[in-house]
Coordinates of C-alpha atoms in Angstrom, one line a residue:
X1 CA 126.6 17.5 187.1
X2 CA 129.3 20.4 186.2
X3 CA 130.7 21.3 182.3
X4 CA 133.9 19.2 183.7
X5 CA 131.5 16.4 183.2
X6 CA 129.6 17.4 180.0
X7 CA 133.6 18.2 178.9
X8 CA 134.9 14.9 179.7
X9 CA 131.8 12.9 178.1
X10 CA 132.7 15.2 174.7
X11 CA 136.5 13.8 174.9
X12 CA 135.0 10.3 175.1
X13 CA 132.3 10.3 172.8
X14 CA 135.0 12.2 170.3
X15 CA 137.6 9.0 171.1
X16 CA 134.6 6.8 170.9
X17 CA 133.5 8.5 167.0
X18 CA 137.3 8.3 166.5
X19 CA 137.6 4.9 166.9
X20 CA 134.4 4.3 165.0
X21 CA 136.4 6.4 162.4
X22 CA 139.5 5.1 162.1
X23 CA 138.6 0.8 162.2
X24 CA 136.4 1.4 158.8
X25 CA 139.2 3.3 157.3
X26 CA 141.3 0.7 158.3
X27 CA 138.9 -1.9 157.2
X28 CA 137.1 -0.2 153.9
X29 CA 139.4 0.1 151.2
X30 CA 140.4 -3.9 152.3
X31 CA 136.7 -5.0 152.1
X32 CA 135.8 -2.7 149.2
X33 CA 138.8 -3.8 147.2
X34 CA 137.9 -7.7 148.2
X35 CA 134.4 -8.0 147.2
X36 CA 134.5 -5.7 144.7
X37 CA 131.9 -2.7 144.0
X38 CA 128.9 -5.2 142.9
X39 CA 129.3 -7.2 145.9
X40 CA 129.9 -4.2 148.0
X41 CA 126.8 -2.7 146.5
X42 CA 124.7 -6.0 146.7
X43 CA 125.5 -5.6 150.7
X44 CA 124.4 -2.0 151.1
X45 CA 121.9 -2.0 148.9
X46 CA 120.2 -5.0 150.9
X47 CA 120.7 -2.7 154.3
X48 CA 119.7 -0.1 152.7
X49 CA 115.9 -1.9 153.0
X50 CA 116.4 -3.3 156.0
X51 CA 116.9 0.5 157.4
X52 CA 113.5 0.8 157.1
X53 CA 112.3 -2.1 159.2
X54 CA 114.8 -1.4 161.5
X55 CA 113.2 2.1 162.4
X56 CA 110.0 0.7 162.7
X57 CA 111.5 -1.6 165.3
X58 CA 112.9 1.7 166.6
X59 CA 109.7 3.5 166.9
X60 CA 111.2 6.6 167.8
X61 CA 111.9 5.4 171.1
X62 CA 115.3 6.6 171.7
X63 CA 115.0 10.2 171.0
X64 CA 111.6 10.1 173.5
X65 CA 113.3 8.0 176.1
X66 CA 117.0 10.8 176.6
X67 CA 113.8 13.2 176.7
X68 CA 111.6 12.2 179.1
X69 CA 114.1 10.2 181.0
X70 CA 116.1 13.1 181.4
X71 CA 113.9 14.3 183.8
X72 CA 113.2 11.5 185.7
X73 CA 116.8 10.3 186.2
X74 CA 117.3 11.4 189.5
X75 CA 114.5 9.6 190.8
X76 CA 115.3 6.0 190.2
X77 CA 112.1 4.2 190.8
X78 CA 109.6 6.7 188.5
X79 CA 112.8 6.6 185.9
X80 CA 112.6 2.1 186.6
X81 CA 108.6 1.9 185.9
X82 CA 109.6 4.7 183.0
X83 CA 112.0 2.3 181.0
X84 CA 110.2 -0.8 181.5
X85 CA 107.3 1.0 180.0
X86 CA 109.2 2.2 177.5
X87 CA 111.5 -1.8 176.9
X88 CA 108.1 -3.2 176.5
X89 CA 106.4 -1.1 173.9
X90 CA 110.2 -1.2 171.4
X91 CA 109.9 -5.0 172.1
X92 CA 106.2 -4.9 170.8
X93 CA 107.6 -2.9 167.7
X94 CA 110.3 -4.9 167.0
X95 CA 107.8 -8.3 166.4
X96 CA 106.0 -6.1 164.4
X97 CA 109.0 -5.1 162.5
X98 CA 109.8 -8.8 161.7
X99 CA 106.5 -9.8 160.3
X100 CA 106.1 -6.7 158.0
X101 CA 109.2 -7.6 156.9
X102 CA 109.1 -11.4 155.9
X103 CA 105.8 -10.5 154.3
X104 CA 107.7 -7.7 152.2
X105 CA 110.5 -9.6 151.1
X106 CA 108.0 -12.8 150.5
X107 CA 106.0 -10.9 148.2
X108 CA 109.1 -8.7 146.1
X109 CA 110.1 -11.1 143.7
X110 CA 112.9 -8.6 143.7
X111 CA 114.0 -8.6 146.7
X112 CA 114.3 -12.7 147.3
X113 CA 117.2 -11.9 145.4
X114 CA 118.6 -10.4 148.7
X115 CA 116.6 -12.6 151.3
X116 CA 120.0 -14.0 152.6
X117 CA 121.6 -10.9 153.0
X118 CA 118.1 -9.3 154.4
X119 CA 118.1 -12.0 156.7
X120 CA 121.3 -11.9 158.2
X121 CA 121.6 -8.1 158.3
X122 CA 117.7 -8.1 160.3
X123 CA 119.4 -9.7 163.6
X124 CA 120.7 -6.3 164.1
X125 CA 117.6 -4.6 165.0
X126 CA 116.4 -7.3 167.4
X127 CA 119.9 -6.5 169.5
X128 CA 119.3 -3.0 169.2
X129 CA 115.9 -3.3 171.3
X130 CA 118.1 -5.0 174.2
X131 CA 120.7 -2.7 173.9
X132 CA 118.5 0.0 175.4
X133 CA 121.5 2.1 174.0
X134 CA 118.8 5.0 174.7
X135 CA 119.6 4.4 179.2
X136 CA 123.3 5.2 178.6
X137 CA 123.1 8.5 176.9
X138 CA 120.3 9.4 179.6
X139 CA 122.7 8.7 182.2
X140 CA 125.8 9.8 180.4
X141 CA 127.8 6.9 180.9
X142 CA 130.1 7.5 178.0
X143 CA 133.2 5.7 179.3
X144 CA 131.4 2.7 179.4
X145 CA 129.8 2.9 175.9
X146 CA 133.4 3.9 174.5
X147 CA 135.0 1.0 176.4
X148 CA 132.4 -1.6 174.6
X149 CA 132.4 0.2 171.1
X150 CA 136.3 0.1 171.3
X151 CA 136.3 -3.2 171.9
X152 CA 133.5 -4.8 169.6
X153 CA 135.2 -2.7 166.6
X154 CA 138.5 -4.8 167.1
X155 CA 136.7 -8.1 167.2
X156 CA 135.0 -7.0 164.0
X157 CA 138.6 -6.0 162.5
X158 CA 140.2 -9.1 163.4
X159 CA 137.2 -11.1 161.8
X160 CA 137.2 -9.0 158.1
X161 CA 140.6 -9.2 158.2
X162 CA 140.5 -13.1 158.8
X163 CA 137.7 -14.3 156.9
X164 CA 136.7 -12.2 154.3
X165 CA 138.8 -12.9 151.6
X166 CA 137.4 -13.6 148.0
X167 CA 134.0 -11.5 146.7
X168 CA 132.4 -14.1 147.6
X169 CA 132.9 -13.6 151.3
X170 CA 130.4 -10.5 150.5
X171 CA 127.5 -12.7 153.4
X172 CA 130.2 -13.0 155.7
X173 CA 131.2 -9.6 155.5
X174 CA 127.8 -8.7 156.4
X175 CA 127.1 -11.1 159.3
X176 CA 130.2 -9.7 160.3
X177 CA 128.7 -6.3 160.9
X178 CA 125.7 -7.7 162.4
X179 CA 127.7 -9.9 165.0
X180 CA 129.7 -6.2 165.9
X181 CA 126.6 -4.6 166.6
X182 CA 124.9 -7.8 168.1
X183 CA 127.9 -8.1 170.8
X184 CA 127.7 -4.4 171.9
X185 CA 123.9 -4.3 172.4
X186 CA 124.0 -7.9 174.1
X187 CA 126.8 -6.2 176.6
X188 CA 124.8 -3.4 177.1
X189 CA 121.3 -5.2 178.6
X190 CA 124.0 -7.2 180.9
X191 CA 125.7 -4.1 181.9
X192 CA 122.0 -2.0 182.0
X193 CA 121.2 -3.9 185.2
X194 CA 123.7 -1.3 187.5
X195 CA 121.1 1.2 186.8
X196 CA 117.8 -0.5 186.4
X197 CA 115.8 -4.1 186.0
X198 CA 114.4 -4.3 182.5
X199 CA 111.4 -6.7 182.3
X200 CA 108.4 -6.9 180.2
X201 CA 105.5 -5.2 181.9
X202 CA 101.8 -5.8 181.4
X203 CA 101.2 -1.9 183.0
X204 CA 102.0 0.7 180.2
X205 CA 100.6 4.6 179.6
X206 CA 99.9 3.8 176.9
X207 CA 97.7 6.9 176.3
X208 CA 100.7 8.6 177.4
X209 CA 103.6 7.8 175.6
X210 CA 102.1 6.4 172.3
X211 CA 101.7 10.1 170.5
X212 CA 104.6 11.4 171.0
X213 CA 106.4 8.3 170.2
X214 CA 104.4 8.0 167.4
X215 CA 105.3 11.6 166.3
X216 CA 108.7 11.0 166.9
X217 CA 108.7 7.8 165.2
X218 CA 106.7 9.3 161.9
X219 CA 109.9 12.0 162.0
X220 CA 112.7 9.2 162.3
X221 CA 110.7 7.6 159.5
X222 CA 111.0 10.0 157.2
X223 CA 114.2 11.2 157.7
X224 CA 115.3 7.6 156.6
X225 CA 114.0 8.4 154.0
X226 CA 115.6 11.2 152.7
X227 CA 118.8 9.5 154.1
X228 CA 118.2 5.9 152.4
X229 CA 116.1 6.7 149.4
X230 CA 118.7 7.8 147.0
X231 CA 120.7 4.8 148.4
X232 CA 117.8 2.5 147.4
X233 CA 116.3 4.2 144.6
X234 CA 120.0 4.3 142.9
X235 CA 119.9 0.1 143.2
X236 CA 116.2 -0.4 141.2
X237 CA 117.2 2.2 138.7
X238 CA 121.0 2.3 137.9
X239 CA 122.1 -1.2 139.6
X240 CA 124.4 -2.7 141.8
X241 CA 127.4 -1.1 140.3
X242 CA 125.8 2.4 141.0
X243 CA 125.4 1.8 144.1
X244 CA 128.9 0.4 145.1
X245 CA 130.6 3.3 143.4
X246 CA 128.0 5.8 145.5
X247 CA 128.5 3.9 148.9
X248 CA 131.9 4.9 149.2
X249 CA 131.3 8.5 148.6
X250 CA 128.3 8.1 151.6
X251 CA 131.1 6.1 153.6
X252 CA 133.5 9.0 153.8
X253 CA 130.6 11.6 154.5
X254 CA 128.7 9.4 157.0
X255 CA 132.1 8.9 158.7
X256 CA 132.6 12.7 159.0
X257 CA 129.1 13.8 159.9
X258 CA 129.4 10.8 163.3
X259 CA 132.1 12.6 164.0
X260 CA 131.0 16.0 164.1
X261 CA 127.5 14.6 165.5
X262 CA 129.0 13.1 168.4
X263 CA 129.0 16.2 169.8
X264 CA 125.5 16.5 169.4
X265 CA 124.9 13.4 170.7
X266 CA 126.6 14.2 174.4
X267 CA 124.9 17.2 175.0
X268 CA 121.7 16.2 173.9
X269 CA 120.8 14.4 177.4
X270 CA 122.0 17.4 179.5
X271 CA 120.1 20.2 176.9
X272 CA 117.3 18.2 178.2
X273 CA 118.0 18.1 181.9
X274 CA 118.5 22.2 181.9
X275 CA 115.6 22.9 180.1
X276 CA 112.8 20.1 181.7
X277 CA 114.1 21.8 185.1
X278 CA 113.7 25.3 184.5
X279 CA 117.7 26.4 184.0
X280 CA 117.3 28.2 180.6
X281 CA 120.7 30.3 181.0
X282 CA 122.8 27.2 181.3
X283 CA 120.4 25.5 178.4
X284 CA 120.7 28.6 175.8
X285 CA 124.5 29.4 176.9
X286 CA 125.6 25.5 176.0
X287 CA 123.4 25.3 172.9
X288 CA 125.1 28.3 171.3
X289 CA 128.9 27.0 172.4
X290 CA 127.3 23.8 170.4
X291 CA 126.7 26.2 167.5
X292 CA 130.0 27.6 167.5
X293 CA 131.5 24.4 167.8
X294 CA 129.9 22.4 165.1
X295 CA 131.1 25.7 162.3
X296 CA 134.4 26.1 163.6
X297 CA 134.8 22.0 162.5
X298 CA 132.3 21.4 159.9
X299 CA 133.6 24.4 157.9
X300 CA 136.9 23.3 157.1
X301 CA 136.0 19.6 156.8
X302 CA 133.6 20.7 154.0
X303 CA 136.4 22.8 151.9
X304 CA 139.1 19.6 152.8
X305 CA 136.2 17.1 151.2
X306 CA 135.4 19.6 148.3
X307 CA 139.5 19.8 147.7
X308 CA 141.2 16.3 148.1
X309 CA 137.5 14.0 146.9
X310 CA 139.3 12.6 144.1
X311 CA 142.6 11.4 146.2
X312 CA 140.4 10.6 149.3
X313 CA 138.4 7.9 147.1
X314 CA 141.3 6.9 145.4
X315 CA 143.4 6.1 148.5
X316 CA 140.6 4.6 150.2
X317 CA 139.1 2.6 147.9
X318 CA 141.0 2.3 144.7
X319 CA 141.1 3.2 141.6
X320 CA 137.8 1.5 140.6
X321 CA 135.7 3.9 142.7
X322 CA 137.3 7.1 141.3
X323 CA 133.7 7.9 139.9
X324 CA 132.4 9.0 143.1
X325 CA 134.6 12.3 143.7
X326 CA 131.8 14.0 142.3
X327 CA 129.6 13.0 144.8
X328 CA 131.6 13.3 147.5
X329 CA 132.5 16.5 146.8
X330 CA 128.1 17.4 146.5
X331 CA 128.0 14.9 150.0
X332 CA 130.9 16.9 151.5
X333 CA 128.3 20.2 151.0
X334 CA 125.4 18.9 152.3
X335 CA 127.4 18.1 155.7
X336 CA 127.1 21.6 156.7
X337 CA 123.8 21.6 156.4
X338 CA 123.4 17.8 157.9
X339 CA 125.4 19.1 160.9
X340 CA 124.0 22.4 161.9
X341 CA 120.7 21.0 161.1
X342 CA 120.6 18.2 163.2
X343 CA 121.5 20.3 166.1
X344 CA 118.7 22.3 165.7
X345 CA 116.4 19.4 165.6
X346 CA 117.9 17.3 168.2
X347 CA 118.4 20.2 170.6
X348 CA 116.6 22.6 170.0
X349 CA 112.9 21.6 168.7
X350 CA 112.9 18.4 170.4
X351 CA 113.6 19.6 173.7
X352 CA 110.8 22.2 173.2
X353 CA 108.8 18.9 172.2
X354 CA 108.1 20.7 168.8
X355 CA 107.6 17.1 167.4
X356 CA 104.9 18.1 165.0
X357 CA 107.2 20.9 163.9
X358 CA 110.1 18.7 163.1
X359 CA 107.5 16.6 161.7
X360 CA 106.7 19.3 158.5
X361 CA 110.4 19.9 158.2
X362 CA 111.5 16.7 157.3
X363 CA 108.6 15.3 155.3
X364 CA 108.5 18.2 153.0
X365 CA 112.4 17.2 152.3
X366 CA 111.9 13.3 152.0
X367 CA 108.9 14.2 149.6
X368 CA 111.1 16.3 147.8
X369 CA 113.9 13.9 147.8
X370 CA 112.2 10.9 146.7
X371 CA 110.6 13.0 143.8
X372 CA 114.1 14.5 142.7
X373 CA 116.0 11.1 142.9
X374 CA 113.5 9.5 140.4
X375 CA 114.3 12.6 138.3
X376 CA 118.3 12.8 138.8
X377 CA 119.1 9.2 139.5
X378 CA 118.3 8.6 135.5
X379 CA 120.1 11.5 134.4
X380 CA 123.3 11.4 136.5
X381 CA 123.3 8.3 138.6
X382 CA 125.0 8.6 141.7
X383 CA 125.7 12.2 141.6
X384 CA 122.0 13.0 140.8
X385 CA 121.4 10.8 144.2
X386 CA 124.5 13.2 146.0
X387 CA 122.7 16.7 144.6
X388 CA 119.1 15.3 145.9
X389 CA 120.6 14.8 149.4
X390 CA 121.9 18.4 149.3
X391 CA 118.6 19.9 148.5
X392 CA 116.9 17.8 151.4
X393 CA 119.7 18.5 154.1
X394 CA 119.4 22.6 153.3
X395 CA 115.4 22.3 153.5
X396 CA 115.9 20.6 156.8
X397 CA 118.0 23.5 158.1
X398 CA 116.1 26.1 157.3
X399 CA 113.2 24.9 158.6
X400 CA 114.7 23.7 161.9
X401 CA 116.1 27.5 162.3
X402 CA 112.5 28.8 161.5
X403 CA 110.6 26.8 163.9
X404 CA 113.6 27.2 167.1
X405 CA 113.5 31.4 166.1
X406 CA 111.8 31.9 169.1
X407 CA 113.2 29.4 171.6
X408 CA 117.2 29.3 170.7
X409 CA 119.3 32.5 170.2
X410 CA 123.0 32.0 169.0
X411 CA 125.1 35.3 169.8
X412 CA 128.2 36.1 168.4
X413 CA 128.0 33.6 165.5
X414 CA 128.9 36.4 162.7
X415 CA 132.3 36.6 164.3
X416 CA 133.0 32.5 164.6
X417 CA 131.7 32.7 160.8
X418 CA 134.3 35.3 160.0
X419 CA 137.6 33.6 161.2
X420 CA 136.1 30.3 159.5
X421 CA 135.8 31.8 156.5
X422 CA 138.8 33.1 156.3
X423 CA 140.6 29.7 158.2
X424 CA 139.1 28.4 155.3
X425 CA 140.5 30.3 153.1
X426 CA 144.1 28.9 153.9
X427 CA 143.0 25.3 153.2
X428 CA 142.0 25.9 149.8
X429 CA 145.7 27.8 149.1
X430 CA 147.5 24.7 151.0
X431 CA 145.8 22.1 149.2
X432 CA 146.4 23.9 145.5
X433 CA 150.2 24.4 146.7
X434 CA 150.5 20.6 147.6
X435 CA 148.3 19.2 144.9
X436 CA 151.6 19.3 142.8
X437 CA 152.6 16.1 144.6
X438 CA 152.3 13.0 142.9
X439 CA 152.3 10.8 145.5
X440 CA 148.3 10.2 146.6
X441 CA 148.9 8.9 150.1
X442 CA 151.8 12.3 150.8
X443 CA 149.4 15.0 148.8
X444 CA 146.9 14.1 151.0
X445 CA 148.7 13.6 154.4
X446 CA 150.8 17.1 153.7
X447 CA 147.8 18.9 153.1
X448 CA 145.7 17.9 156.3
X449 CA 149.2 18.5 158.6
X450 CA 149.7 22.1 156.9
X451 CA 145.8 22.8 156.3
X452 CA 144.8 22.5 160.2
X453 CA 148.2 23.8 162.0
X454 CA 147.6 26.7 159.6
X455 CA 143.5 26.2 160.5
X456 CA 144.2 26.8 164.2
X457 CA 146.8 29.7 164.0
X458 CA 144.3 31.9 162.4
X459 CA 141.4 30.7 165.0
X460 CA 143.9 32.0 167.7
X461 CA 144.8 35.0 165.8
X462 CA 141.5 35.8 165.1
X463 CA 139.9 34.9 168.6
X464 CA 137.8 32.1 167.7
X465 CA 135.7 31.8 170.9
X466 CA 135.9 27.5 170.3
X467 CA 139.2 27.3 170.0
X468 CA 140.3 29.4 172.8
X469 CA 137.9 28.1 175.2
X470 CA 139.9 25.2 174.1
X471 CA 143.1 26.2 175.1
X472 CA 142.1 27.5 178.3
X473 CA 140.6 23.8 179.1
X474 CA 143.8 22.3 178.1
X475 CA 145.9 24.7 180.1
X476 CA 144.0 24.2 183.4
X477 CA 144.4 20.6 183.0
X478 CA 148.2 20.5 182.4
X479 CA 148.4 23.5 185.5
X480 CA 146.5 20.7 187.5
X481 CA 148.6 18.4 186.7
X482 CA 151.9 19.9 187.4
X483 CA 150.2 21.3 191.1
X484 CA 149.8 17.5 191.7
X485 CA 153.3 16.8 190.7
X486 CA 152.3 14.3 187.8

């Protein structure tokens, strides 16, 4: 497997993130305009709980799995026994997850409120089991995941569009986003079958794979909840309405960090693969080019958040929302640390199997989240839940840096951080020149245009290592193509 390949799967998982992207944006301010923000908020504040259930059905498999299966790829029958090992403990985990969860919402009086919604918005964690999304990313099959995720998202936009109409449509909206994910995962255990045959087996490690999925599992767990506590702290103490006005801020920001994280994501699988066979050049030498990567894009996204929040939210969702800026602008902060961070963990201390390590990290920030939304959610509602999420996403960083100091070393990042800074620079003067425009929709779409044609100038001028390895990739490829006569 060459870097055309681990180039190619980028492209695709980048088009797959796009598309992932651009159908909410297409379908968000409709659906947040429709149902309105205590409908909207009744709907993510209800998945906000069942997040939880849903990574106990999870286990933590799917970060062990790209690991360990990395390894074992190339041998097809170990890797077979390996996954049906695997199938059958996340289909134990997933009963599990069921029961806990109709005792919980039996014994909340609060949360029968939500049973319907609960209910509805549960099916998606039983199709993620037999998704087995965790054999694609192994393999790196990302034209077939982007093919399926392409097309599920237009079923899903043809179905808001359709029949959600009044806020009351609020359950329909929702079974609509569990049918999206429902389809994809039922595709992928059809489609799973040209690499392996899943079935239930009575022979499992046990011994084996039980700590470190537990580990893992403990480390997913808590992570949701620096990631959903504010989200489900803001609903007991400020309210629906809180929560709608909030959602769309974590909308935008969750849309940008996918994006940025698909990167992540594609390399993940192969980090693995160098490192469980002894290549550590070709392992350190991608992991910093992932470094470099993730600043030369997260950088400016953060200053274009900090700079257009209040038009963003306006154009997106409407006037009614214009409370969150705030917090988007706090949320569009914490992405830099959200980003970088999660490379560390996903690439760095996982793949050294420092699963007790990332296990510290991120329950010292969850603690430390859940105690400061209890103080800041009273005091400042959904920014006090935005400012939490900061702290917890820069404690995550530091200590993911700390415990890879001795196993990752990123070279020539002072000079990427130079010509970002001053790239960035340049955004914040174009965005103050345009901001004169009354026109939302053409302030906004003048700035991006201006703020990354003037971006990527000053990357070539100052020799951003990214953006000319860039180049160079897009100027083979069209030197290819004209040697081919296309």
């Amino acid at each position: 497997m060459g870097n055309k390949s681990i180039k190619s799967n980028i492209i695709l998982n980048v088009i797959r993130t796009c598309c992932s992207v651009i159908f909410p944006l297409i379908t968000f301010p409709y659906v947040s305009r429709v149902l309105g923000a205590v409908n909207y908020g009744k709907v993510n504040f209800s998945n906000s709980i069942v997040s939880y259930f849903a990574l106990l059905a999870a286990l933590g498999i799917s970060n062990y799995a790209v690991r360990e299966g990395a390894v074992l790829r190339n041998n097809k029958e170990k890797y077979n026994q390996f996954s049906n090992q695997i199938f059958t403990i996340n289909l134990i985990s997933t009963c599990l997850a069921y029961i806990t969860l109709v005792i919980t919402v039996c014994v909340s009086m609060f949360l029968r409120q939500y049973s319907l919604l609960i209910g509805i918005q549960s099916i998606a964690f039983a199709f993620t089991t037999l998704g087995v999304e965790w054999l694609y990313v192994t393999y790196e099959d990302y034209l077939y995941i982007t093919l399926r995720s392409i097309s599920v998202q237009v079923l899903s936009l043809i179905l808001t569009f359709t029949l959600v109409k009044t806020p009351d449509d609020y359950v329909k909206y929702a079974f609509i986003t569990v049918l999206s994910t429902a389809g994809a995962n039922f595709f992928n255990y059809v489609h799973s079958r040209q690499y392996i045959t899943l079935r239930v087996t009575r022979i499992v490690n046990w011994k084996k794979h039980l700590k470190p999925i537990f580990i893992l599992f403990c480390h997913a767990f808590i992570t949701t909840i620096y990631v959903n506590s504010d989200m489900t702290i803001l609903g007991f103490l400020a309210g629906d309405y809180s929560v709608g006005i909030y959602s769309v801020a974590v909308r935008i920001y969750t849309i940008v960090k996918q994006l940025l994280n698909s990167i992540i994501s594609v390399v993940s699988s192969r980090c693995a693969f160098y490192y469980g066979n002894g290549e550590e050049e070709k392992y350190d030498e991608l992991f910093c080019k992932v470094i470099k990567a993730l600043l030369t894009l997260v950088m400016p996204a953060i200053v274009g958040i900090f700079m257009l929040s209040d038009s963003i939210i306006r154009v997106i969702a409407g006037e009614a929302y214009r409370e969150g800026a705030i917090a988007l602008r706090i949320l569009g902060i914490a992405l830099g640390g959200a980003t970088i961070a999660c490379a560390y963990v996903s690439l760095s201390l996982l793949v050294h199997r420092k699963d007790k390590e990332c296990l510290k990290v991120t329950f010292i920030s969850a603690l430390l989240n859940v105690v400061l939304n209890l103080v800041f959610i009273p005091l400042g509602k959904q920014n006090g839940a935005a400012l939490t999420t900061l702290m917890a996403e820069i404690i995550v960083l530091v200590g993911a840096i700390y415990y890879s100091r001795d196993d990752v070393k990123v070279t020539g990042i002072k000079r990427t951080l130079i010509s970002c800074s001053i790239g960035c620079t340049s955004i914040v003067v174009v965005c103050l020149c345009v901001s004169v425009i009354s026109n939302t929709i053409l302030q906004i779409a003048i700035s991006c245009t201006v703020s990354a044609f003037v971006y990527f100038v000053l990357m070539i001028v100052l020799k951003n290592d990214v953006v000319l390895e860039g180049m160079g990739i897009v100027r083979n490829v069209l030197r290819k193509r004209r040697s081919d006569g296309v």
